[in-house]
Coordinates of C-alpha atoms and ligand atoms in Angstrom, one line a residue:
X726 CA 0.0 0.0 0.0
X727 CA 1.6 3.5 -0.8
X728 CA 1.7 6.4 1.7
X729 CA -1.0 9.2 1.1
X730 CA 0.7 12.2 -0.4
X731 CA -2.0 14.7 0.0
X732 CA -4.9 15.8 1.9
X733 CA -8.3 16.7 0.4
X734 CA -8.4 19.6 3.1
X735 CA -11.6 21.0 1.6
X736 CA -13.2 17.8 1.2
X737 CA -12.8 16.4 5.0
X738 CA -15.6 14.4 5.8
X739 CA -17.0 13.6 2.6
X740 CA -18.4 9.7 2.7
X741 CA -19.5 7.8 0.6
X742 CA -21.7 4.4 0.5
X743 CA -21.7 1.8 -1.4
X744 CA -23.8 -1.4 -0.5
X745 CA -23.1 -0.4 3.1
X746 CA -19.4 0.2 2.8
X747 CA -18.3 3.8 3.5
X748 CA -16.1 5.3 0.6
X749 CA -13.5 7.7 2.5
X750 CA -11.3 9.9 0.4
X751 CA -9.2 10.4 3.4
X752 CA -8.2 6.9 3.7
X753 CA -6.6 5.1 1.0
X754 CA -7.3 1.7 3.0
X755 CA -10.8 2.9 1.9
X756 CA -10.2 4.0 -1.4
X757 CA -8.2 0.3 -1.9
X758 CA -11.2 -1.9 -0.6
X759 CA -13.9 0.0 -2.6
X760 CA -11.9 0.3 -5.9
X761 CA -10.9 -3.7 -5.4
X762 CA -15.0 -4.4 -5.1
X763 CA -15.9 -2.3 -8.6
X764 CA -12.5 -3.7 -10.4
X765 CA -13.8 -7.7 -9.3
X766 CA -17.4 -6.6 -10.6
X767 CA -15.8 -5.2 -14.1
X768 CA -13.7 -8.6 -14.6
X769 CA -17.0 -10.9 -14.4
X770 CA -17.8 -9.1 -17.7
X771 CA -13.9 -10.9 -19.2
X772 CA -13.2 -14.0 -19.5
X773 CA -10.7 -14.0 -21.8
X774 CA -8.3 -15.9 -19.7
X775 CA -10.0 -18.6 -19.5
X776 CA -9.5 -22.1 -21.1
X777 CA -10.9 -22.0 -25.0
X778 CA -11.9 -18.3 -24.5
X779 CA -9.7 -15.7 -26.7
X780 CA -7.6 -13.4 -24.3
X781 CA -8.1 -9.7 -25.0
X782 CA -11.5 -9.5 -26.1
X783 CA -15.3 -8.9 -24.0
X784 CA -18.0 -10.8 -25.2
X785 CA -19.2 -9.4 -29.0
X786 CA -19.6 -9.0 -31.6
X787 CA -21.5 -6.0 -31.5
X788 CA -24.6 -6.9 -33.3
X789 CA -26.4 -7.1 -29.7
X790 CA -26.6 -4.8 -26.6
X791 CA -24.5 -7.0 -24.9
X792 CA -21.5 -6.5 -26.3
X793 CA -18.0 -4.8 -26.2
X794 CA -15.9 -3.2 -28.8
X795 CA -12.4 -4.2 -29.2
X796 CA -11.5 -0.4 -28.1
X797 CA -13.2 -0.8 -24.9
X798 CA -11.1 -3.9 -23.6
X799 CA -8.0 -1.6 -24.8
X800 CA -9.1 0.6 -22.5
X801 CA -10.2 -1.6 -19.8
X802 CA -6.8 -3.2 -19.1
X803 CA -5.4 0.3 -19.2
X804 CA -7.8 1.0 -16.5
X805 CA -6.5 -2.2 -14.7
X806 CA -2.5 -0.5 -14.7
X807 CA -3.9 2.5 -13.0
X808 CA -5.6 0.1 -10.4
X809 CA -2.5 -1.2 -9.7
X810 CA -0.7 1.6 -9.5
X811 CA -3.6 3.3 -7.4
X812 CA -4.0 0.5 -5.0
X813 CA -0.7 -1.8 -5.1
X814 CA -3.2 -4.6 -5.9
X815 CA -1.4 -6.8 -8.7
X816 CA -4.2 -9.6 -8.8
X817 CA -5.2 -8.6 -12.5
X818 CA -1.5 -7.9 -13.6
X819 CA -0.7 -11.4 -15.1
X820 CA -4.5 -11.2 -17.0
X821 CA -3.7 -7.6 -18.5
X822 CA -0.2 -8.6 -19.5
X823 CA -1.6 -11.7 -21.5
X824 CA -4.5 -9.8 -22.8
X825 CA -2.1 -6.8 -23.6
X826 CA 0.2 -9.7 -26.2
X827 CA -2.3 -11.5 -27.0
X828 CA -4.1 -8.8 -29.1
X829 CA -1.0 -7.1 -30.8
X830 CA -1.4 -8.9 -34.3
X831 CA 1.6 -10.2 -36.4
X832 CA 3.2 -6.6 -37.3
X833 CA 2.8 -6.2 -33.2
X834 CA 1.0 -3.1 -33.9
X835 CA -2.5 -3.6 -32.8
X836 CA -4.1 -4.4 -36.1
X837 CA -4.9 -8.0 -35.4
X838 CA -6.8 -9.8 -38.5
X839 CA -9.7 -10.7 -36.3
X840 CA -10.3 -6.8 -36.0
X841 CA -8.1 -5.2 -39.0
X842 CA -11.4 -4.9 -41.3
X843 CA -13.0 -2.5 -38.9
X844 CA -10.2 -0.8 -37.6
X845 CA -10.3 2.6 -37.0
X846 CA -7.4 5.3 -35.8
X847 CA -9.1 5.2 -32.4
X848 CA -9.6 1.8 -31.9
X849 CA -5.6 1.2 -32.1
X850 CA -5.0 4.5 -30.1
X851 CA -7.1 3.1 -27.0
X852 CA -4.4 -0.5 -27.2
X853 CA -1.3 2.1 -27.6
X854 CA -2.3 4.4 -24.5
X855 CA -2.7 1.7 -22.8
X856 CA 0.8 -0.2 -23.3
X857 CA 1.9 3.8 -23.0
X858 CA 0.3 3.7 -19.2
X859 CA 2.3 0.2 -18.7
X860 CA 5.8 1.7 -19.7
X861 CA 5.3 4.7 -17.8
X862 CA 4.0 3.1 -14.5
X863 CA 7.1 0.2 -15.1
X864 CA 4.5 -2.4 -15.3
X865 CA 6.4 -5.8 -15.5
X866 CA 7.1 -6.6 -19.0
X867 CA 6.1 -9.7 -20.6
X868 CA 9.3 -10.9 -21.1
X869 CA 11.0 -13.5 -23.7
X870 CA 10.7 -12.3 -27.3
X871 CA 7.4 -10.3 -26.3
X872 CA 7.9 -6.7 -27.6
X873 CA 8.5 -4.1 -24.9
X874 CA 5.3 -2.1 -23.7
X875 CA 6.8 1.3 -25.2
X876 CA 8.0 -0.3 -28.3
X877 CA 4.3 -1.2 -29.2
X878 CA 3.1 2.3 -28.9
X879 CA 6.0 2.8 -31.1
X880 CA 4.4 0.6 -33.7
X881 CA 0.8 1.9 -33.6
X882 CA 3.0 5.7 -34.2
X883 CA 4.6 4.1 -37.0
X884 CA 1.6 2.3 -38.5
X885 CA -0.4 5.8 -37.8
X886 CA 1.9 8.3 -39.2
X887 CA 0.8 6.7 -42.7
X888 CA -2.4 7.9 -42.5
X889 CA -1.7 11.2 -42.8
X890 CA -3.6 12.7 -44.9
X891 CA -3.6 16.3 -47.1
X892 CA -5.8 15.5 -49.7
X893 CA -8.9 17.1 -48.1
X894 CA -8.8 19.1 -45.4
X895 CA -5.3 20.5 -45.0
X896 CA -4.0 17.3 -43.4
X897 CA -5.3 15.2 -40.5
X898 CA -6.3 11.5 -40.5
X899 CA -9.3 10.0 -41.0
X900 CA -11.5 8.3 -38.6
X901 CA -11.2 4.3 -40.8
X902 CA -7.9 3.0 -41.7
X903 CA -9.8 1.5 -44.4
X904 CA -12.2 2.9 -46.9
X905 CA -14.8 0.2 -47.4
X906 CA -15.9 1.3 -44.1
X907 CA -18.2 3.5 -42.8
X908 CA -17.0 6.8 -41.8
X909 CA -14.2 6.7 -43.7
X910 CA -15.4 10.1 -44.9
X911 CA -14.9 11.6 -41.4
X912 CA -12.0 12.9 -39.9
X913 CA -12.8 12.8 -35.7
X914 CA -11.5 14.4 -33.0
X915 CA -11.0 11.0 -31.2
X916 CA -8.7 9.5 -34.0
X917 CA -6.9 12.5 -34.9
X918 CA -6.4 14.0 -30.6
X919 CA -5.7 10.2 -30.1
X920 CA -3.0 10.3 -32.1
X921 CA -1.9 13.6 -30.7
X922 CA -1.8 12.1 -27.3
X923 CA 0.0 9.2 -28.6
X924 CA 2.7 11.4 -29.8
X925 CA 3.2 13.7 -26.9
X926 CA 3.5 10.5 -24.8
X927 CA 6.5 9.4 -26.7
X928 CA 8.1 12.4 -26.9
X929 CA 8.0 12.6 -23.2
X930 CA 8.6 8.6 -22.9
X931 CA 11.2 8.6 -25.2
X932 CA 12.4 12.2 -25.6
X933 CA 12.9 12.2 -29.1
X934 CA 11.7 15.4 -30.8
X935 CA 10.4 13.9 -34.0
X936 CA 7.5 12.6 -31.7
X937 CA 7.1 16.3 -30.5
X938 CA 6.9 17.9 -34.0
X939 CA 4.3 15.3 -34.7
X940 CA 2.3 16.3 -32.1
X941 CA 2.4 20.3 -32.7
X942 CA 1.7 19.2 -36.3
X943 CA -1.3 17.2 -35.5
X944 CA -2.5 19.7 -32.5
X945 CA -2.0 23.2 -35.2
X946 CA -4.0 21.0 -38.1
X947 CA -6.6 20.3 -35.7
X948 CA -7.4 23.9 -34.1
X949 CA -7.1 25.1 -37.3
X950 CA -10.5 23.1 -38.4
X951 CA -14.1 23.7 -36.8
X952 CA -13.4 21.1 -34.5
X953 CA -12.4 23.5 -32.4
X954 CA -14.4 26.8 -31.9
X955 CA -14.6 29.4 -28.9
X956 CA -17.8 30.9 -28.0
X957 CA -18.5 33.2 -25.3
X958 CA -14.9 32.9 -24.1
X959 CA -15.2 29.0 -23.7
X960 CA -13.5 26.5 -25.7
X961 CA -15.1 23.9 -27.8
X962 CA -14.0 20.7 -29.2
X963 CA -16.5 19.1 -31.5
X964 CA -17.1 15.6 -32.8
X965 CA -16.1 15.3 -36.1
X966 CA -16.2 17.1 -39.4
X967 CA -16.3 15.7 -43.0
X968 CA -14.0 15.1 -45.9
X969 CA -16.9 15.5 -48.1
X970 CA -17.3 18.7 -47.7
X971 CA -13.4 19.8 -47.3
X972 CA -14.3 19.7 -43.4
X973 CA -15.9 22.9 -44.0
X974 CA -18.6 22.4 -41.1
X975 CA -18.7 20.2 -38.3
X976 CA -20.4 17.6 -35.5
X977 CA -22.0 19.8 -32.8
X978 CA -21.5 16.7 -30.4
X979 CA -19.3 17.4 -26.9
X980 CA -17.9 14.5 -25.8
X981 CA -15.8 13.9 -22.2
X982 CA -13.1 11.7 -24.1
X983 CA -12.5 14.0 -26.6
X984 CA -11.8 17.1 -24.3
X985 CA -9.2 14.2 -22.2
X986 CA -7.1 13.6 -25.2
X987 CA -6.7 17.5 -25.9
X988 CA -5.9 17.8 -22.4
X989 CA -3.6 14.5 -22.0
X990 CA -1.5 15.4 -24.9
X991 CA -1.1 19.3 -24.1
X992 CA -0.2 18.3 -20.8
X993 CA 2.5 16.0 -21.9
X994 CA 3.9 18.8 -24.2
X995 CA 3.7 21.3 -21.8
X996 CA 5.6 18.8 -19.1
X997 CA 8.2 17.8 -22.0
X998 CA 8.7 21.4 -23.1
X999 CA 9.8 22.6 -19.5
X1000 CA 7.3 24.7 -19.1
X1001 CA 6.3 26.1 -22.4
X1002 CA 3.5 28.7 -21.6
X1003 CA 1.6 28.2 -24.8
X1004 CA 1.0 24.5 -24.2
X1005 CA 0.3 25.5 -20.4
X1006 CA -2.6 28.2 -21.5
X1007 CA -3.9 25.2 -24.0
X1008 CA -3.6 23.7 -20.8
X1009 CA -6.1 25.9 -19.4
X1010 CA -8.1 26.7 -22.1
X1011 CA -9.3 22.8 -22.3
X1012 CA -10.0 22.3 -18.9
X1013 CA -12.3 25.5 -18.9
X1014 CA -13.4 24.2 -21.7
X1015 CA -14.6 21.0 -19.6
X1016 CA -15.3 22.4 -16.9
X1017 CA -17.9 24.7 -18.2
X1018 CA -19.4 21.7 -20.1
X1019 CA -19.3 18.4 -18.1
X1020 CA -19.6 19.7 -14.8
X1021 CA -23.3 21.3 -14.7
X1022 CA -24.3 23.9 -12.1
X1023 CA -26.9 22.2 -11.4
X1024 CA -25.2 18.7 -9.5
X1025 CA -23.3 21.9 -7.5
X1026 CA -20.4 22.5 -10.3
X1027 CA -17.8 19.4 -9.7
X1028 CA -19.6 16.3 -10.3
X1029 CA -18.5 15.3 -14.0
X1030 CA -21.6 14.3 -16.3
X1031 CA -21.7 12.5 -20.1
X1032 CA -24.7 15.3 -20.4
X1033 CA -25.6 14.4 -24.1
X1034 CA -26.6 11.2 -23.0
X1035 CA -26.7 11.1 -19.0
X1036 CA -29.7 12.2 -18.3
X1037 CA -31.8 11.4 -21.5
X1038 CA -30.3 7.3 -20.4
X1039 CA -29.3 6.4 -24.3
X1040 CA -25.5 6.2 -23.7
X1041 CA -24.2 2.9 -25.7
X1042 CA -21.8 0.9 -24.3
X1043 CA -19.0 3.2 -25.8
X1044 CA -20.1 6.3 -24.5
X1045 CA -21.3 4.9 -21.2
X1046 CA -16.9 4.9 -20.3
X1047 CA -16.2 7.8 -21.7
X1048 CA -15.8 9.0 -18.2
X1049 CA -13.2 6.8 -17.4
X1050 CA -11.1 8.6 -19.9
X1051 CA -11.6 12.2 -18.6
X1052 CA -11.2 11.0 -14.9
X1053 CA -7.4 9.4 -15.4
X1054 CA -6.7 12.2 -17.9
X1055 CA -7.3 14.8 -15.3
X1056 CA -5.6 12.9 -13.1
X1057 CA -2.1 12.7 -14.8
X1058 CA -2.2 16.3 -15.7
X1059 CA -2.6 17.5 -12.2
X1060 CA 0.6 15.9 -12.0
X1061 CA 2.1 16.9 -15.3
X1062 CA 0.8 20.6 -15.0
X1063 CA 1.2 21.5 -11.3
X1064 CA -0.6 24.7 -11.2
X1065 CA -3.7 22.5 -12.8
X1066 CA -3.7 20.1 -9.2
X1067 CA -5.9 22.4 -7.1
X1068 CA -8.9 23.1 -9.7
X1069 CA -8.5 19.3 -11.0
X1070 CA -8.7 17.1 -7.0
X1071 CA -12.1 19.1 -6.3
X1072 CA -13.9 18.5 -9.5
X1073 CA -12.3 14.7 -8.8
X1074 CA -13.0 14.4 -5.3
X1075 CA -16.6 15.2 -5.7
X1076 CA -17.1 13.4 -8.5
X1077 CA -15.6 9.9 -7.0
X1078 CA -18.1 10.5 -3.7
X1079 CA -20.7 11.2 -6.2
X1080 CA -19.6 7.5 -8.7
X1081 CA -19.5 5.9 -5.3
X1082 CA -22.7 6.3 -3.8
X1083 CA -24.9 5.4 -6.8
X1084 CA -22.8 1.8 -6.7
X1085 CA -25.9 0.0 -4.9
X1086 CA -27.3 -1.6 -7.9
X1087 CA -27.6 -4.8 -9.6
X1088 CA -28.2 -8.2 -7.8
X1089 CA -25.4 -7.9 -6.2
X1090 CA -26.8 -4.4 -5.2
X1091 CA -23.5 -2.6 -5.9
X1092 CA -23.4 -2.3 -9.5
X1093 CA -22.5 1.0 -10.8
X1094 CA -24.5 3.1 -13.1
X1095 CA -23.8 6.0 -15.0
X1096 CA -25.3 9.2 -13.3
X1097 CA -23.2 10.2 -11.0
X1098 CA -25.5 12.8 -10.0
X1099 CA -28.3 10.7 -8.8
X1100 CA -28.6 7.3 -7.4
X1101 CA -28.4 4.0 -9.1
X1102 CA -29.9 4.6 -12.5
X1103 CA -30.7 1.3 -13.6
X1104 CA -27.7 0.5 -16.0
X1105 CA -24.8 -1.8 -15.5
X1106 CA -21.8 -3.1 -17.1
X1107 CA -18.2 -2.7 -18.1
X1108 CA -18.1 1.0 -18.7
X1109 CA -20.5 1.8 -15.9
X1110 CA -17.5 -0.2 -13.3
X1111 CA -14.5 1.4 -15.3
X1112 CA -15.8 5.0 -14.5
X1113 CA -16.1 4.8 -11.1
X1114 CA -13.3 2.7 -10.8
X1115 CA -11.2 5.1 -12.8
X1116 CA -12.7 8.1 -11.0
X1117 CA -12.5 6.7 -7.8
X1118 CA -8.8 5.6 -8.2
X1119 CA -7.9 9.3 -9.7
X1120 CA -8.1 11.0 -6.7
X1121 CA -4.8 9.5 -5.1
X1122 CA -3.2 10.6 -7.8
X1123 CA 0.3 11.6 -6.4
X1124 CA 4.2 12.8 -7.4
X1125 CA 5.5 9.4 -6.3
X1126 CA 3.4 7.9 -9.5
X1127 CA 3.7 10.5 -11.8
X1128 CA 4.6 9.1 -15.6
X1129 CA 7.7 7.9 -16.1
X1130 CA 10.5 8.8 -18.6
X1131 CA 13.5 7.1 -20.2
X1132 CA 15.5 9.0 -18.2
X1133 CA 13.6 9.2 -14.6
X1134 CA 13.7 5.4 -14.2
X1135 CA 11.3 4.1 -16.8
X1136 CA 12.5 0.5 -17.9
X1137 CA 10.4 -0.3 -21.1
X1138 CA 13.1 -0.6 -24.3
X1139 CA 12.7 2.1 -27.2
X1140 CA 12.6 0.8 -30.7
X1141 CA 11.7 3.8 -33.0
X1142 CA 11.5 1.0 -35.6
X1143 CA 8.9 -1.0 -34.7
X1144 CA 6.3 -2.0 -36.5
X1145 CA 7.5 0.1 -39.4
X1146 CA 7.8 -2.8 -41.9
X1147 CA 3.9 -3.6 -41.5
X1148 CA 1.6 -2.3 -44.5
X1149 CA -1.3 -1.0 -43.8
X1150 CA -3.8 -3.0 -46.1
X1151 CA -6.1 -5.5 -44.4
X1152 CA -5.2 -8.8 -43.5
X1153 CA -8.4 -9.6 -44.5
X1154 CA -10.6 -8.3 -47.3
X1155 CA -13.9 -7.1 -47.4
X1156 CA -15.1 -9.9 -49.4
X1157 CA -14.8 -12.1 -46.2
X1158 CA -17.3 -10.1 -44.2
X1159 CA -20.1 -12.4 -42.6
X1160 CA -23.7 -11.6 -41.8
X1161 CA -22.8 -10.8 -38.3
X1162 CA -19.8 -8.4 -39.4
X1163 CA -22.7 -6.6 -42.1
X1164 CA -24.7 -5.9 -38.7
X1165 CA -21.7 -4.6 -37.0
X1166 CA -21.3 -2.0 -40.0
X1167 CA -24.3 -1.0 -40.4
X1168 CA -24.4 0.1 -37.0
X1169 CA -21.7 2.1 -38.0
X1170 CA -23.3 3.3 -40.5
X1171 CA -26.2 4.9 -38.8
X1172 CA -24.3 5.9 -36.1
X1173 CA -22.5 8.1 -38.8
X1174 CA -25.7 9.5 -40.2
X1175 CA -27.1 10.3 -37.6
X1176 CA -23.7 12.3 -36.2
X1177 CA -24.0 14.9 -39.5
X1178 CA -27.8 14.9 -39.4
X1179 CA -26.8 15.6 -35.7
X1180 CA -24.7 17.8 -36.1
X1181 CA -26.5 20.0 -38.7
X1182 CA -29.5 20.7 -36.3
X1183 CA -28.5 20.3 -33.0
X1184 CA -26.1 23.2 -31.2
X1185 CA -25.4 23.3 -27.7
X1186 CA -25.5 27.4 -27.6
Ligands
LIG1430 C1 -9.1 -15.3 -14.8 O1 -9.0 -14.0 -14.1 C2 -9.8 -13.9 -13.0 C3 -9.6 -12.5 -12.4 O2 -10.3 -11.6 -13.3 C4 -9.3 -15.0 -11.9 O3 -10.2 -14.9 -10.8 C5 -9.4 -16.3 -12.6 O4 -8.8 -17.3 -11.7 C6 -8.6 -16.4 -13.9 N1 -8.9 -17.7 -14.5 C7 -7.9 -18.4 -15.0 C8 -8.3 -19.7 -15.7 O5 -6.7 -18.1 -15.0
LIG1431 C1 -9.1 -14.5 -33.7 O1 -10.3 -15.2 -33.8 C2 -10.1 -16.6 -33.7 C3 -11.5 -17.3 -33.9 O2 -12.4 -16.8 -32.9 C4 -9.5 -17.0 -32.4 O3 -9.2 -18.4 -32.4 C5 -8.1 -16.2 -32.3 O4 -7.5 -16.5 -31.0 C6 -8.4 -14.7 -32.4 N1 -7.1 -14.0 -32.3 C7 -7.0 -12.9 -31.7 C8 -5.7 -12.2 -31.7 O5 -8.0 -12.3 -31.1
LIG1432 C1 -9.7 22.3 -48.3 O1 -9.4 22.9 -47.0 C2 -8.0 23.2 -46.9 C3 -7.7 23.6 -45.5 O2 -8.6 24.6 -45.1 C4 -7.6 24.3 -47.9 O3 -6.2 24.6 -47.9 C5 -7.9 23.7 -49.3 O4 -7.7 24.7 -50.3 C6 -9.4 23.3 -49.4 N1 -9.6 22.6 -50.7 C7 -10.7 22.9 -51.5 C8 -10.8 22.1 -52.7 O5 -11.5 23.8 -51.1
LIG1433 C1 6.6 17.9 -14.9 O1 6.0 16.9 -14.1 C2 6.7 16.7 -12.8 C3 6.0 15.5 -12.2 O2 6.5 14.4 -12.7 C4 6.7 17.9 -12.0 O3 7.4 17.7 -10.8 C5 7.3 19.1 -12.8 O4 7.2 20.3 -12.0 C6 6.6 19.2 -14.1 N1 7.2 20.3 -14.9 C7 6.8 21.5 -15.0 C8 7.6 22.4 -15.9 O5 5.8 21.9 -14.5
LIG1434 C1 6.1 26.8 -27.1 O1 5.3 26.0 -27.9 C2 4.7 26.6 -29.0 C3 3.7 25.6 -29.7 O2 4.3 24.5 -30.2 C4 5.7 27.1 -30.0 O3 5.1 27.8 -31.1 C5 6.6 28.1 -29.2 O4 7.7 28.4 -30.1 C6 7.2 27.4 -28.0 N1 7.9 28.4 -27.2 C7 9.1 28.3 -26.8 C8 9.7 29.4 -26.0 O5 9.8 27.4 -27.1
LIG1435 C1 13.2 9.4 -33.2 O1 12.0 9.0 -33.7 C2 12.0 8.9 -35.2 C3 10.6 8.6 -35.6 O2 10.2 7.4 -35.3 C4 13.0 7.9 -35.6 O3 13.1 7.9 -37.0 C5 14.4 8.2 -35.0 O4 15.3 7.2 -35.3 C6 14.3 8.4 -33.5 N1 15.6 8.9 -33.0 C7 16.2 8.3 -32.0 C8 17.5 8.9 -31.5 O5 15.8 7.3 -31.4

């Protein structure tokens, strides 16, 4: 168990209960046994580790509600480093560190031929940050002639930096590696600021300035576009915006994920830079940005809300651990960005009281939910667990597990190489899709309709 390193001074006597246990922020003995109970409920959604079962993946494919992207179990083991990390607890690590191999694909990149024929920018970014949060936390390596943890974010750079694309818009990638797929004609703010957060990391990993000059490049193309506007003095960073129209208008959809990789990546730049005060008032400008957005007056100003599909209750699976994301992102650049720390524990201290005490659900009658703001709203699963475990673990974020570098102690082996001999066409061609895969696009499809139509009628001011 590690030493407490701060005290939530303001927050003294803020409880929590779930199923009868008292969540207290004060005590990380607390914070341990409640964050071990939501990480057990998560893994009864995985078993990927078990005999005959395939070791990465949740149960799919998508063409039900009960299902899990690829992305999401990415992201899930990713949360599972920061458990450990948070907590000491190494019971998962030997299942993440399988699951973590297991899906890198033969160009140990993360473009597996099981998932290569839907794989988008952002699916492999979610794999990469999470081998990015096992190098920098020194999370044992696999070992043998397994590829180092920072080496395969290496290959998903290499493999990315392909994709770059001038034709339309100026630059930027596209959302779909591959153009038989829907959404191909859309270049998002995930894929694109996931890549952008990808590169900072390794810059401030590695140290190498090629990764940095990617990142400004990628960061300048993007502000540059109507993903990002500014209205009434607050920033806004849109959806997505289409190569079909030379990205001329844009997605009014405000997502927590996509404000946490703006703010992940600036606040590796601004850390890697020394100080640099432009990154540090991006810095700013993002988190007022969220603030203003996903922390609504109305739950008292710190209790962080998916509010385009909260309180309506039509969050999918995706979108219902997008929280997750902005939680561990806020987190790290407390850390990264030390004037950030104050403004960043309240908004997270509230908001992991607020995830805990809606844990009462289920038939275990401590499943999470998504509204933090009220109680138990009836919904459960994998994303549901991974936000309040994420947001829960976030707030002992401290200096002692701040990221690591190359050069302050961090043991994962560089390889600016790797991965770079892979091609990027599909393993497998489009001609192999099944019935099941046909429902899995369409759902793509729609979900891509209805983001323009979306985005054409509905504005947030
Ligand atoms: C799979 O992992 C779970 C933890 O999520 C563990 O309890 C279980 O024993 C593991 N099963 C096998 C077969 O290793
Ligand atoms: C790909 O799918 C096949 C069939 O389900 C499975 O046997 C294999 O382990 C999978 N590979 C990966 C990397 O997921
Ligand atoms: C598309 O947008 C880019 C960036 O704004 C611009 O440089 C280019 O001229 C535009 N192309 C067309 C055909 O309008
Ligand atoms: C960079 O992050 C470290 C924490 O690892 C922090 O001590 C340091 O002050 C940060 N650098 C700057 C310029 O703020
Ligand atoms: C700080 O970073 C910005 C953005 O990349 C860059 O334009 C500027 O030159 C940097 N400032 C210094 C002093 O290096
Ligand atoms: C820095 O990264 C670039 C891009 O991957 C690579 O070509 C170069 O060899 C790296 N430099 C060093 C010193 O590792």
């Amino acid at each position: 168990m590690k030493p407490r390193s701060f005290i939530l001074a303001p927050l003294a006597g803020v409880l929590s209960v779930v199923n009868g246990l008292t969540l207290d922020l004060q005590s990380q003995a607390s914070v341990n046994s409640i964050s071990s109970t939501i990480a057990y409920d998560m893994m009864t959604y995985y078993s990927g580790n078990q005999t005959g079962q395939v070791p990465g993946i949740l149960p799919g494919p998508c063409a039900s509600t009960a299902c899990y992207y690829w992305w999401e179990a990415g992201a899930m083991f990713g949360s599972l480093i920061n458990y450990w990390q948070y907590t000491g607890d190494d019971s998962y690590n030997s299942v993440v560190s399988q699951a973590l191999q297991f899906q890198v694909g033969p160009d140990q990149n993360y473009n597996p031929p099981n998932q290569s024929k839907n794989m988008g920018v952002d699916d492999q970014a979610f794999w990469a940050f999470s081998v990015l949060d096992a190098a920098e936390a020194n999370f044992p390596e696999a070992g043998g002639d397994a590829p180092s943890w920072v080496a395969l974010a290496q290959a998903v750079f290499n493999f990315q930096k392909e994709l770059w694309d001038d034709a339309t818009c100026g630059g930027g990638m596209r959302w779909q590696v591959y153009s038989f797929n829907a959404g191909y004609n859309l270049k998002n703010t995930i894929s694109n600021g996931g890549n952008f957060q990808l590169a900072a990391r390794l810059a401030y990993y590695t140290g190498n300035q090629t990764y940095a000059d990617w990142a400004v490049q990628m960061y300048d193309w993007m502000a540059g576009t109507p993903l990002f506007s500014t209205q009434n003095g607050h920033l806004y960073i849109w959806d997505n915006t289409d190569t079909d129209n030379n990205c001329s208008d844009v997605a009014h959809f405000a997502w927590t994920y996509n404000y946490g990789t703006m703010l992940m990546g600036a606040a590796y730049m601004y850390n890697y830079t020394g100080g640099n005060a432009t990154w540090e008032a991006r810095v700013e400008q993002i988190l007022d940005g969220a603030y203003n957005l996903f922390f609504p007056s109305e739950y008292g100003g710190n209790i962080m809300s998916e509010f385009q599909c909260e309180p309506a209750s039509n969050c999918n699976n995706d979108q219902s651990s997008f929280k997750a994301y902005l939680s561990r992102w806020m987190a790290v650049t407390a850390i990264l960005v030390p004037s950030t720390y104050d403004s960043i524990m309240a908004k997270l201290s509230a908001s992991a009281a607020a995830a805990a005490q809606q844990c009462t659900g289920g038939t275990n009658g401590r499943m999470c939910g998504r509204r933090w703001y009220a109680s138990w709203d009836g919904t459960s699963g994998v994303g549901q667990q991974m936000q309040a475990l994420s947001v829960i673990g976030a707030t002992t974020i401290n200096a002692a597990i701040a990221p690591k570098t190359a050069s302050t102690g961090g043991t994962s082996k560089s390889d600016p190489n790797a991965g770079s001999d892979a091609n990027t066409s599909p393993t497998t061609t489009p001609s192999a899709i099944t019935t099941g895969d046909r429902a899995g696009a369409g759902v793509l499809t729609v979900l891509a309709i209805f983001l323009v139509i979306g985005g054409s009628i509905w504005m947030i001011v």
